[in-house]
Tab-separated table of C-alpha atoms in Angstrom:
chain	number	residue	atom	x	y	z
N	65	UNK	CA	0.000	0.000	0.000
N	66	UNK	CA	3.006	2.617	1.432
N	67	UNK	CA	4.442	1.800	-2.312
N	68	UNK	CA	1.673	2.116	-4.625
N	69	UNK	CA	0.527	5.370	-2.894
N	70	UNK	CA	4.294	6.779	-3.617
N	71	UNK	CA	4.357	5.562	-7.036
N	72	UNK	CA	0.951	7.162	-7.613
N	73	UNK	CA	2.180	10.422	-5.917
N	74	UNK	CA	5.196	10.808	-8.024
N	75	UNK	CA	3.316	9.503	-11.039
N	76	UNK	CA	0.419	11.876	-10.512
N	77	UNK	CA	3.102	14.927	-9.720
N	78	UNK	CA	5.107	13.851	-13.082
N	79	UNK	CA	2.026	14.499	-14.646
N	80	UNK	CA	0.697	17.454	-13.178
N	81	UNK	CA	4.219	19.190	-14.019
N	82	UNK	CA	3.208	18.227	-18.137
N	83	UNK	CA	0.034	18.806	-17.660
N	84	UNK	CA	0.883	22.807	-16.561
N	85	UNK	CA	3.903	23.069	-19.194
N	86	UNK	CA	1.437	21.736	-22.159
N	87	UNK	CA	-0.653	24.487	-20.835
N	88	UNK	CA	1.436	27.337	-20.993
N	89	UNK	CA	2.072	26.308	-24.647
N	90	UNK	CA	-0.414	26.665	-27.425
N	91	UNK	CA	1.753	23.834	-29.259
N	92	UNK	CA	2.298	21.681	-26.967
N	93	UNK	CA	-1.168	21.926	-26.036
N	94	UNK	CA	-2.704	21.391	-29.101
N	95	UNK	CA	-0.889	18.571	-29.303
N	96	UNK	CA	-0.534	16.661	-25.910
N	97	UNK	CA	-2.781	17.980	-23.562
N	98	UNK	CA	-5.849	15.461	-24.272
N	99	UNK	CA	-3.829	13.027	-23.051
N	100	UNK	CA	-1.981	14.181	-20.339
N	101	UNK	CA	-5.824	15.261	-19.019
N	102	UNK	CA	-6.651	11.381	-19.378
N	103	UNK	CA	-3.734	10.069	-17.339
N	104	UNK	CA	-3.870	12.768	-14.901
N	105	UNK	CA	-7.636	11.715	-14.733
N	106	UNK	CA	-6.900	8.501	-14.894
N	107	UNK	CA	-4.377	8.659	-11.599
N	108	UNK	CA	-6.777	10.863	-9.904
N	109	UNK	CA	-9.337	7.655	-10.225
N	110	UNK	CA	-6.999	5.360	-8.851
N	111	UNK	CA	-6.030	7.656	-5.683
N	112	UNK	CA	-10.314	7.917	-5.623
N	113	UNK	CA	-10.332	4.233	-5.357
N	114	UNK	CA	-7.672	3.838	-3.129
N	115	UNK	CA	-8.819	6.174	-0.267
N	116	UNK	CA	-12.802	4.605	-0.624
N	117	UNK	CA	-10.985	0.997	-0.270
N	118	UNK	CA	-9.406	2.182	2.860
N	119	UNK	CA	-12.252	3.996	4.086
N	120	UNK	CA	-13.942	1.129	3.700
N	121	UNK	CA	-11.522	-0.559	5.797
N	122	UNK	CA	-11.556	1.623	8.381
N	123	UNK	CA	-15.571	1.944	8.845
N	124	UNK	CA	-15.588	-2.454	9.452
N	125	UNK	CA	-12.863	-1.984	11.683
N	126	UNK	CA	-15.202	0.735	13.615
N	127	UNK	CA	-17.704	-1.657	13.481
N	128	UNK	CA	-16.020	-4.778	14.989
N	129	UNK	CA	-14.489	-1.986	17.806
N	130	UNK	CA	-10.857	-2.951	16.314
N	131	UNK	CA	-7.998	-1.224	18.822
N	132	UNK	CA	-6.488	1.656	16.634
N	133	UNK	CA	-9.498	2.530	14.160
N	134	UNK	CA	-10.502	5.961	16.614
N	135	UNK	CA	-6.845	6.937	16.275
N	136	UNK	CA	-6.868	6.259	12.819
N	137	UNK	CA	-10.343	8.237	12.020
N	138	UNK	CA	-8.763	11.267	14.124
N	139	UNK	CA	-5.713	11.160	12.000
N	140	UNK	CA	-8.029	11.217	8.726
N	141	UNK	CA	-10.152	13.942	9.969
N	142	UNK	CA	-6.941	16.018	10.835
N	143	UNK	CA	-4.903	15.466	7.931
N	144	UNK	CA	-8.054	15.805	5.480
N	145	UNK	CA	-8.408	19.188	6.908
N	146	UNK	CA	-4.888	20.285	6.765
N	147	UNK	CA	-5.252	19.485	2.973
N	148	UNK	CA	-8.662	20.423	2.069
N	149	UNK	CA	-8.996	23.970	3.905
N	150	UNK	CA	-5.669	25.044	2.346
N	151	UNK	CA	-6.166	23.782	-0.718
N	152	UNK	CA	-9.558	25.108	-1.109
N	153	UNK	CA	-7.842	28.518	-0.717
N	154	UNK	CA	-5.253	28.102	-2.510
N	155	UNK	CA	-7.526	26.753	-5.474
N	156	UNK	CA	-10.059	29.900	-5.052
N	157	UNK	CA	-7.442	32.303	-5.002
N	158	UNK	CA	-5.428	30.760	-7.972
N	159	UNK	CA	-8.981	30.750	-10.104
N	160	UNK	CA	-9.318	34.022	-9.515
N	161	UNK	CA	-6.140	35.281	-10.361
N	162	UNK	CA	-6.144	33.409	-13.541
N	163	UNK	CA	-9.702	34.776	-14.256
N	164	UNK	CA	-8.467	37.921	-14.044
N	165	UNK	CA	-5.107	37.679	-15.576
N	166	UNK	CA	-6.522	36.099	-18.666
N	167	UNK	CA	-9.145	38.689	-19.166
N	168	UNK	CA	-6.298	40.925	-18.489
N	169	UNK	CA	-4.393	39.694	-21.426
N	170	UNK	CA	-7.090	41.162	-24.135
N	171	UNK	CA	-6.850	44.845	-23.131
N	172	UNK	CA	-8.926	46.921	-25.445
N	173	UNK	CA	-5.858	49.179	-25.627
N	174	UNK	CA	-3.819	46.421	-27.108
N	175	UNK	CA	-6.382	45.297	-29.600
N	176	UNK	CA	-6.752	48.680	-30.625
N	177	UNK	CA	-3.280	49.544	-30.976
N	178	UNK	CA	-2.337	46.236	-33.097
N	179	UNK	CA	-5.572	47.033	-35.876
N	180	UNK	CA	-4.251	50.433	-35.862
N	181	UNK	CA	-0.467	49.502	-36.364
N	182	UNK	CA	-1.770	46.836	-39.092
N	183	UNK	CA	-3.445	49.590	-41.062
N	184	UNK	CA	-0.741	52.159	-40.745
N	185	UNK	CA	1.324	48.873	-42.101
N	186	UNK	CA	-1.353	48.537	-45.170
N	187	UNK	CA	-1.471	52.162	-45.542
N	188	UNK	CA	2.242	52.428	-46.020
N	189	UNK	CA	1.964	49.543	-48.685
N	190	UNK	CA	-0.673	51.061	-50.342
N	191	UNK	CA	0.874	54.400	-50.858
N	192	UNK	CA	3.734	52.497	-52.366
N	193	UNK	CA	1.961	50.416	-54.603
N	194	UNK	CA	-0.291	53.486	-55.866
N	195	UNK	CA	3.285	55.167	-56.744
N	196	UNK	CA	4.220	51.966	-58.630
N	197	UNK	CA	0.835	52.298	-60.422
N	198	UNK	CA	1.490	55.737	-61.300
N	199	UNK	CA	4.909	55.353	-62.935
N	200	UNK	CA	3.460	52.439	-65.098
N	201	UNK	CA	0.656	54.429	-66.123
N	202	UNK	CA	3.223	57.236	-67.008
N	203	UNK	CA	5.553	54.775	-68.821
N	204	UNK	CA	2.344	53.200	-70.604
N	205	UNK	CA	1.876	56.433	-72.163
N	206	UNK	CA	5.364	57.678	-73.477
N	207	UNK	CA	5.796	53.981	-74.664
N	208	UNK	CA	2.226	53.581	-76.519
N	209	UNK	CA	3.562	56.749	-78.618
N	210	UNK	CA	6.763	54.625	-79.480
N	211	UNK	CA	7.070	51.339	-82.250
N	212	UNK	CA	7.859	48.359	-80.836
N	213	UNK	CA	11.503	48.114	-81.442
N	214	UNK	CA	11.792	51.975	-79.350
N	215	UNK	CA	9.727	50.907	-76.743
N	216	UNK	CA	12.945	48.172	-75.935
N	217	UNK	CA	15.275	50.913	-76.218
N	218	UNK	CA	13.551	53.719	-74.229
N	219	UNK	CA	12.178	50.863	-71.449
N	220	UNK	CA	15.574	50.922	-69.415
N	221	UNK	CA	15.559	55.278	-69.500
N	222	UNK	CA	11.968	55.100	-68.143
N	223	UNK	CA	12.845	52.601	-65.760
N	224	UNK	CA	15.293	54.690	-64.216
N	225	UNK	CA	13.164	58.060	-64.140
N	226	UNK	CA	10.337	55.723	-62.429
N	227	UNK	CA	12.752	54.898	-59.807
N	228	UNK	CA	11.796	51.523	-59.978
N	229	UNK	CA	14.322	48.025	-59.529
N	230	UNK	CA	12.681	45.747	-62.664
N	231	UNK	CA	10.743	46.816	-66.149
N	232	UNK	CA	9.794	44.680	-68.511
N	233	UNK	CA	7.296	44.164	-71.643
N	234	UNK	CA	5.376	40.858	-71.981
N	235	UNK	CA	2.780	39.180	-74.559
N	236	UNK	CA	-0.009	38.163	-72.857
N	237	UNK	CA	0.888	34.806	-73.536
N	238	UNK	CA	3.529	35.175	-70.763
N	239	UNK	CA	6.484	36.154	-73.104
N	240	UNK	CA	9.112	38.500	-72.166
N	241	UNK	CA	9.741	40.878	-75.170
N	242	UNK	CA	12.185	43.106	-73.322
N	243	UNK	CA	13.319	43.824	-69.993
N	244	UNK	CA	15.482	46.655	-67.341
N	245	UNK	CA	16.656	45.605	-64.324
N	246	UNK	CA	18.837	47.456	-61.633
N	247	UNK	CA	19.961	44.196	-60.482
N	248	UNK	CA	22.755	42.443	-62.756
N	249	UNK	CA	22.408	39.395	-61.043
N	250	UNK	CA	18.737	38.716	-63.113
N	251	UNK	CA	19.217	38.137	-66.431
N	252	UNK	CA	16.149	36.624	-67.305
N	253	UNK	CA	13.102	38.293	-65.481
N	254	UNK	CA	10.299	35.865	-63.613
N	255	UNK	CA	7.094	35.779	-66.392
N	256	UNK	CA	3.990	36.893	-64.672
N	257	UNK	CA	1.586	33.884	-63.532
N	258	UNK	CA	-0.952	32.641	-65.401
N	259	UNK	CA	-3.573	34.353	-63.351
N	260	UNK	CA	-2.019	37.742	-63.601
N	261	UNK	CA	-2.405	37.446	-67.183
N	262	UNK	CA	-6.126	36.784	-67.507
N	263	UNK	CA	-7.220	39.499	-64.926
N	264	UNK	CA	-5.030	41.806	-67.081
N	265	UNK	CA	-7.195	40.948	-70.118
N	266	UNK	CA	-9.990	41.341	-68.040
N	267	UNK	CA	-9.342	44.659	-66.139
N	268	UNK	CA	-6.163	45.925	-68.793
N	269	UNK	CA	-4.304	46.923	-65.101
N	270	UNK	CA	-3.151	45.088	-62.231
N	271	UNK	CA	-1.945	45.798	-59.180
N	272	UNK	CA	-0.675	43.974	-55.661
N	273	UNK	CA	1.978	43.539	-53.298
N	274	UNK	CA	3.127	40.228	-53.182
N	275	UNK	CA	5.369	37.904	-50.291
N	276	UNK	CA	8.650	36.337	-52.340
N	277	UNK	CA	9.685	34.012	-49.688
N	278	UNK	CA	13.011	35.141	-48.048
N	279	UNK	CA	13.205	37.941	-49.832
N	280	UNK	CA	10.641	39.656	-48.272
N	281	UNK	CA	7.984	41.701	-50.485
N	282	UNK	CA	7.463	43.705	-53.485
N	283	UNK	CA	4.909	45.511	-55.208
N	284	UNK	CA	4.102	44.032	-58.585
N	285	UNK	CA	2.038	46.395	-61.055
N	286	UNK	CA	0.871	45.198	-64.801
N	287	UNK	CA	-0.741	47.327	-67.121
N	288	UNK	CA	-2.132	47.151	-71.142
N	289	UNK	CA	-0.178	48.614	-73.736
N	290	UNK	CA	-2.265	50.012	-76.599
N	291	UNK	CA	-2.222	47.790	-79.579
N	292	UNK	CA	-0.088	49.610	-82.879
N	293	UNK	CA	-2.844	48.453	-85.035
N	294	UNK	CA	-5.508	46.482	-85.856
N	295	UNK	CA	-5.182	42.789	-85.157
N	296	UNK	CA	-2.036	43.030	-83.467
N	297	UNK	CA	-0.893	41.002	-80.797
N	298	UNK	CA	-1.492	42.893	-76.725
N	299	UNK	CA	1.730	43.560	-75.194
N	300	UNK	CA	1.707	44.258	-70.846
N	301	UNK	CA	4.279	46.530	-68.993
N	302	UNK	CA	5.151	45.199	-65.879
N	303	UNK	CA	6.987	47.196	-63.008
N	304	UNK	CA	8.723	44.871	-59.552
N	305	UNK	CA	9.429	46.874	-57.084
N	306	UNK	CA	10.762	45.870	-53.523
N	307	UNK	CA	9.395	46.414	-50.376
N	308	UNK	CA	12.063	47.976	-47.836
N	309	UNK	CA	13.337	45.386	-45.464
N	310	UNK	CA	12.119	46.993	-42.829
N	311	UNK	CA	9.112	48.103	-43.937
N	312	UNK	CA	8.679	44.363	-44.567
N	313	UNK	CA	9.699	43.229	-41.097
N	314	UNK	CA	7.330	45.701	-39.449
N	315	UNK	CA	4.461	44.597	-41.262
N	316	UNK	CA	4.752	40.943	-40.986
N	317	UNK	CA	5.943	41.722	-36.901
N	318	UNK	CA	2.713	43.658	-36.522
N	319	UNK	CA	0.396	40.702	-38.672
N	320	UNK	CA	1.849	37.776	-36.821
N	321	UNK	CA	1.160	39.711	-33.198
N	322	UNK	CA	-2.332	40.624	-34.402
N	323	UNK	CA	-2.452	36.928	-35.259
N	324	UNK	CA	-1.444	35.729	-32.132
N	325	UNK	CA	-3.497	37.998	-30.245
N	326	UNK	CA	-7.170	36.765	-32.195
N	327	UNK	CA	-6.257	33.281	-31.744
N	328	UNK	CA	-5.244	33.600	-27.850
N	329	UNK	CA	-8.786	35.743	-28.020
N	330	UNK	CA	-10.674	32.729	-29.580
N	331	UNK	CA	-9.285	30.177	-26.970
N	332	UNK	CA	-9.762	32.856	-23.977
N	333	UNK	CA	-12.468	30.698	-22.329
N	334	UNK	CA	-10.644	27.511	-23.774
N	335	UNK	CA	-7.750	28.574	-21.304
N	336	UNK	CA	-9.994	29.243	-18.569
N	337	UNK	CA	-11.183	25.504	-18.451
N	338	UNK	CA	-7.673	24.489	-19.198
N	339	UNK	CA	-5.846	25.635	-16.426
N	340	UNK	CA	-9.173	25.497	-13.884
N	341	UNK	CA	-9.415	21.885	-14.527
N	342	UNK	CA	-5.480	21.656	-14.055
N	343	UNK	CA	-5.789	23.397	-10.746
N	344	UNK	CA	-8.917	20.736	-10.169
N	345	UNK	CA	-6.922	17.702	-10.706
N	346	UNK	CA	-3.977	18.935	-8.757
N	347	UNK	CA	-6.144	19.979	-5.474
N	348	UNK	CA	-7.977	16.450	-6.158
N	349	UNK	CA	-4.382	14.960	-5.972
N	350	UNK	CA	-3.219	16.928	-3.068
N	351	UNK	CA	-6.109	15.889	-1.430
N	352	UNK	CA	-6.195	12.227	-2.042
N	353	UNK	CA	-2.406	12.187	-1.225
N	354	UNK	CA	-3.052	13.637	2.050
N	355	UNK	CA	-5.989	11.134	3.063
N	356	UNK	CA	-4.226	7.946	1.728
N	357	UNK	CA	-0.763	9.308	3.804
N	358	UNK	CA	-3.279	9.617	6.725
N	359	UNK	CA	-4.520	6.179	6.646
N	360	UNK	CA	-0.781	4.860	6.765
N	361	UNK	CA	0.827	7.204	9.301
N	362	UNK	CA	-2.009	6.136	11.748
N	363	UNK	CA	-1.631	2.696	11.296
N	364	UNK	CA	2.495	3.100	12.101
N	365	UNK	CA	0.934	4.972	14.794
N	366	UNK	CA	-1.349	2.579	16.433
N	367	UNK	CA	0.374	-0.701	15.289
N	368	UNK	CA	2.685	-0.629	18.323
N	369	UNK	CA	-0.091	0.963	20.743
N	370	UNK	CA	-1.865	-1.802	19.615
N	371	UNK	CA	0.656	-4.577	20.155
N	372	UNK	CA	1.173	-2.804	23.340
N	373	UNK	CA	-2.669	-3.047	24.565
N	374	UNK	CA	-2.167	-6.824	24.022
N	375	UNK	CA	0.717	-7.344	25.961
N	376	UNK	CA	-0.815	-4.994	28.584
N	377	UNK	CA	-4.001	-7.672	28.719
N	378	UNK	CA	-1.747	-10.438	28.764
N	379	UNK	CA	-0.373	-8.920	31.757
N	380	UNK	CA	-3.624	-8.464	33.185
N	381	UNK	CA	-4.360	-11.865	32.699
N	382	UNK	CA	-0.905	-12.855	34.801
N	383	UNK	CA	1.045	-13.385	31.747
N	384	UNK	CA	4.465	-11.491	32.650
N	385	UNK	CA	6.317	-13.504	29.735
N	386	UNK	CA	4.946	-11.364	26.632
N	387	UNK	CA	7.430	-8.721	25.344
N	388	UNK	CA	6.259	-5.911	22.477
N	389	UNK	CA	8.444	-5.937	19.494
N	390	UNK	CA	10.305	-2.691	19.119
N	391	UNK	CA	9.354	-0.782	15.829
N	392	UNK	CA	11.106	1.918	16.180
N	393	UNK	CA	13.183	4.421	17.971
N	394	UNK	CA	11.263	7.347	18.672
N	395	UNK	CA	8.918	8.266	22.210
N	396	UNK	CA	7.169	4.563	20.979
N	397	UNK	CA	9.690	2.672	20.988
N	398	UNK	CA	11.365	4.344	24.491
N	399	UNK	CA	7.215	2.967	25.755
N	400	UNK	CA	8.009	-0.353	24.083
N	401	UNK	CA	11.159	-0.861	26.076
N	402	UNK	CA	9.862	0.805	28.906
N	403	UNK	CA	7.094	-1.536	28.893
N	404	UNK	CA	9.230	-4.778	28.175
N	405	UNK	CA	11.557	-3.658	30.875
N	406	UNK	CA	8.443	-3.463	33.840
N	407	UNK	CA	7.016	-6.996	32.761
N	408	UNK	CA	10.461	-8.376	32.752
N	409	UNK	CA	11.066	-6.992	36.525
N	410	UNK	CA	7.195	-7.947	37.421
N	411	UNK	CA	8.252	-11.533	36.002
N	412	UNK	CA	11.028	-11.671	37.923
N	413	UNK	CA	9.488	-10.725	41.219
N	414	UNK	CA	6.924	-13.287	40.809
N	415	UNK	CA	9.292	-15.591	40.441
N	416	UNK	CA	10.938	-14.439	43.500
N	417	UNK	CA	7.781	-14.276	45.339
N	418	UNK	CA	6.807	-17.889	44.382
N	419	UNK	CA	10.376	-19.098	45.559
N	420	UNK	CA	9.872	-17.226	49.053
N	421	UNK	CA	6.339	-18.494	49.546
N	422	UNK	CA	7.727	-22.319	48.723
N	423	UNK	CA	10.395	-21.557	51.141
N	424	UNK	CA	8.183	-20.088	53.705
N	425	UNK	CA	6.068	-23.448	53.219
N	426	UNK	CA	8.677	-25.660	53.469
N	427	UNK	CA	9.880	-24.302	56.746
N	428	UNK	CA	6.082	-24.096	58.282
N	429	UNK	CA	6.106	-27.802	57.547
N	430	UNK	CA	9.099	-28.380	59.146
N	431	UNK	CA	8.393	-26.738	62.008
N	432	UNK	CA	4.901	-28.774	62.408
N	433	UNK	CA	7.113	-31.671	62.256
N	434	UNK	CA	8.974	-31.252	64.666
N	435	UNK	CA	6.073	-29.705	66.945
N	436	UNK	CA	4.269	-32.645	66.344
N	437	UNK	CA	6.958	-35.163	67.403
N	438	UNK	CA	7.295	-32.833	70.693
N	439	UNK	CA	5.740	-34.807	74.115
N	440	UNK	CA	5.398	-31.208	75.861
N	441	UNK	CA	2.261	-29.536	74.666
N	442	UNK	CA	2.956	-25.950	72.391
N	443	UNK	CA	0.292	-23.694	71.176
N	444	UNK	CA	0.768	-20.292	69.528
N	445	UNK	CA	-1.667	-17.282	69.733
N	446	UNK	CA	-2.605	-14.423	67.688
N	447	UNK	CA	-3.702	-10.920	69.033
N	448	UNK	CA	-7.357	-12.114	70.461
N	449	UNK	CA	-5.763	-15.387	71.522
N	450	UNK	CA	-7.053	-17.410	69.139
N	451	UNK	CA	-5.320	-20.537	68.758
N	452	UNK	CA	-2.863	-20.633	65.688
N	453	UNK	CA	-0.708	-23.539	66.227
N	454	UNK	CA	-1.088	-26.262	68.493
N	455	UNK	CA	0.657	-29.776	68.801
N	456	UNK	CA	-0.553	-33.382	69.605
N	457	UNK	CA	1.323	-32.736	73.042
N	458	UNK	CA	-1.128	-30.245	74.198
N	459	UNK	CA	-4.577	-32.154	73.201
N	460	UNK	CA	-2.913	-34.794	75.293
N	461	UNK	CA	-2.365	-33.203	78.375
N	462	UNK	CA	-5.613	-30.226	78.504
N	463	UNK	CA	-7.606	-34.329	77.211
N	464	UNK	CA	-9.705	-31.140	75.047
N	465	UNK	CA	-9.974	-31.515	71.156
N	466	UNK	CA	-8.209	-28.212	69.949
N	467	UNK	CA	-8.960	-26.325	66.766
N	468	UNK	CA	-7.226	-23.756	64.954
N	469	UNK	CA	-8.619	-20.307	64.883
N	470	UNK	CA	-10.843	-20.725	68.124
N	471	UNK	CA	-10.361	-18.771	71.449
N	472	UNK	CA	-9.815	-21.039	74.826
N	473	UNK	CA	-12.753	-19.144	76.184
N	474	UNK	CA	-14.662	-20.704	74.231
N	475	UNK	CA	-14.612	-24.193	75.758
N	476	UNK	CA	-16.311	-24.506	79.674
N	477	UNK	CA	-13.464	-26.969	80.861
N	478	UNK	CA	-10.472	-24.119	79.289
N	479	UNK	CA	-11.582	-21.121	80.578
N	480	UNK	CA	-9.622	-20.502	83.619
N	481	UNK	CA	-6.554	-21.367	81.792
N	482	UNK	CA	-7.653	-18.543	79.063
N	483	UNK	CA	-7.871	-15.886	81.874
N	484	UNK	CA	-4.420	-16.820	83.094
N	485	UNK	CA	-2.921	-16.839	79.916
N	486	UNK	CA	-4.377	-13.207	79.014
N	487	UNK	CA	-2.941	-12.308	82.850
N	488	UNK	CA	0.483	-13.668	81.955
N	489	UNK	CA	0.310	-11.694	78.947
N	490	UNK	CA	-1.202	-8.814	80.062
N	491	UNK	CA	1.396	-8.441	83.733
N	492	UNK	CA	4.327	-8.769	80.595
C-alpha cells in the first residue's frame, strides 16, 4: 500500500508538471494535452479508489471496535483538513487570479493599438503600390507613342526616371519581349503567372503587393499597352518593385502579433477551463495524497499501541512472559522498552515471590514436624488469643480436642486457663 501510494504520488506529480507546461504552450497543447488530461484523470481515479478501499476498511474496523481505528479516524479527519482547507484557498485564489489575468491579457488598448499599427502597415503599402501604379501608367503612355523596337530601347531610361528596380514588356501569352533591371544578377526576369495574365485581359491593369519568400515583399504592377494596329498582338508593362526590409519586417511583426493575439482571443475561455481543470486535478491529488498518507501514518501509529494493549491484557491476565516488538526508535519505541523492561522486573518478582512463599512453606512444615513429634504440649496465639498452632502434646495433656482459629474461652473446661494466659500476657 506505502508503495503504490508513492508511485501514484510521483506519477500523478510527473504528470501534473506536463500537464501545466502543455498548458502554458499553445503547441504543446494542441498537441498533448488530451492526453496528459486522461492520465492525470486517470491517476486521480486510482487515488479515488484507493482512499474509498481504505475507508472502507476503516468503517468495518469501527464496526467490529478494532484497537487503533478511533486513532486512525482522528488522523483522517486532521490530515483531510490540513489538505482540504488550504487547498480550497489556494484553489479559489489561484482561479481568480487566472480569471483575471486572462481577461487581463485582451486589453482593449492592445487590440486597438495592433488594428491600428496593421493599417498604418497597409497604408504604407498602399501608398507604395499606388506610386508603382502611377509610374506604369506614365511609362504606358510615353511607350504607346513609341514602335515596338523603341519601346525596348527607351524601357531601361523610363525605368530609371520611375525609380523603380525591374521593367519589362510581356505578350499576354507570358512572353518577355524586353526587360530593365537594376539588379545584374537577373538576367532573365520571372514571367507573370498565369492568373495575372487573364485578370489583365480582363481589367487591362493590375496591381498587388506580393510575399517572395526570403526575400521579403514587393509591389508588382501590370498594365495594357495600346495595340499599334488592328489585329495586333497585346503587349503588358510590368513594373517589380521591392518592399524595404524593414518596412517588410514591421508589417509581418505587426500581422503575426495581431495573429497571435485573435487566436489567444478565440481560446480565452478555452484557457480558462484548461488551467481550472489543471488546478482541479492537482487539489484532487493533493487531497487524495493527504488522506491515503493519513490512513498509513495512523496505522504506524497505532500498530505498536496496539501490540502494546495486548501485551498490557496479557499482563492483566498474569502473563508477565509477553514482550512488544520494538518498531522503532522514537517516544514509541522508548514505551516499548519501557514496557518490556516493567514486565520483565514484574516476572522476575513473581518468580521471586513464588520461591519465598515455597520456602516459607517448606519451613512451616518443618516446624509442624517437629512440633508434632514434641511430648510437651505448644500452642501459639494471635492478638485475640485465638489458637494458631497447636501440637498433639497439648490435646494430650488439657484431654480437650483443639482447633485452629478458636479462642480457649470458648470451651467450659479451658476457661480458667484462658484468663491466666491473658494475665500472663497482660502483667508482661
Amino acid at each position: 500500500m506505502k508503495y503504490l501510494l508513492i508511485a501514484s504520488a510521483a506519477l500523478g506529480g510527473i504528470l501534473l508538471f506536463l500537464l501545466a507546461a502543455a498548458s502554458a504552450d499553445t503547441s504543446l497543447f494542441a498537441g498533448h494535452y488530451s492526453i496528459l488530461l486522461v492520465f492525470n484523470a486517470a491517476i486521480a481515479l486510482a487515488l479515488i479508489s484507493l482512499v474509498g478501499w481504505q475507508l472502507w476498511t476503516l468503517r468495518r474496523a469501527l464496526k467490529e471496535r478494532k484497537f487503533g481505528s478511533k486513532l486512525t479516524l482522528r488522523f483522517l479527519l486532521i490530515f483531510a483538513l490540513m489538505a482540504a482547507l488550504p487547498g480550497a484557498l489556494v484553489y479559489t485564489v489561484s482561479v481568480q487570479f487566472l480569471a483575471k489575468s486572462i481577461e487581463s491579457w485582451f486589453n482593449v488598448r492592445v487590440d486597438a493599438a495592433l488594428d491600428v499599427g496593421l493599417d498604418l502597415g497597409r497604408s504604407v503599402l498602399d501608398d507604395m503600390l499606388s506610386d508603382v501604379r502611377r509610374s506604369a501608367r506614365n511609362m504606358a503612355l510615353e511607350l504607346s507613342d513609341l514602335p515596338l523596337q523603341q519601346q525596348g530601347a527607351e524601357l531601361n531610361r523610363l525605368r530609371e526616371q520611375a525609380g523603380v528596380n525591374e521593367a519589362s514588356i510581356v505578350t499576354t501569352g507570358g512572353a518577355v519581349l524586353y526587360t530593365a533591371s537594376s539588379t545584374l544578377t537577373q538576367l532573365v526576369p520571372e514571367p507573370p503567372p498565369a492568373h495575372v495574365l487573364r485578370q489583365v485581359k480582363a481589367d487591362r491593369e493590375y496591381g498587388r503587393i506580393e510575399a517572395v519568400g526570403e526575400r521579403g515583399l514587393q509591389s508588382r504592377v501590370l498594365i495594357q499597352l495600346p495595340a499599334s494596329g488592328w489585329g495586333a498582338e497585346v503587349h503588358v508593362l510590368q513594373l517589380i518593385q521591392p518592399v524595404p526590409a524593414s518596412v517588410a519586417e514591421s508589417v509581418e511583426t505587426v500581422q503575426a502579433a495581431q495573429r497571435d493575439y485573435k487566436e489567444l482571443s478565440l481560446l480565452r475561455t478555452g484557457l480558462k477551463r484548461i488551467y481550472i481543470l489543471t488546478l482541479t486535478l492537482a487539489l484532487l491529488l493533493a487531497l487524495f495524497s493527504a488522506i491515503a498518507l493519513a490512513f498509513i501514518l495512523s496505522r504506524r501509529l497505532s500498530m505498536p499501541l496496539a501490540i502494546l494493549a495486548e501485551a498490557t491484557h496479557a499482563v492483566a491476565r498474569g502473563d508477565f512472559t509477553r514482550r512488544a516488538k520494538v518498531t522503532s526508535r522514537d517516544e514509541l519505541g522508548i514505551l516499548t522498552k519501557s514496557f518490556n523492561s516493567m514486565t520483565e522486573q514484574l516476572d522476575e518478582a513473581r518468580t521471586q515471590a513464588e520461591r519465598n512463599q515455597q520456602q516459607v512453606e517448606s519451613a512451616k512444615a518443618y516446624l509442624e514436624n517437629i512440633l508434632g513429634n514434641l511430648s510437651a504440649g505448644v500452642m501459639t496465639f494471635d492478638e485475640a488469643f485465638r489458637l494458631q498452632i497447636v501440637n498433639a502434646g497439648a490435646t494430650t495433656i488439657l484431654n480437650e480436642p483443639l482447633e485452629r482459629g478458636r479462642a480457649l474461652a470458648g470451651s467450659s473446661t479451658l476457661q480458667d486457663l484462658d484468663k491466666l494466659i491473658r494475665t500472663a500476657f497482660a502483667e508482661s
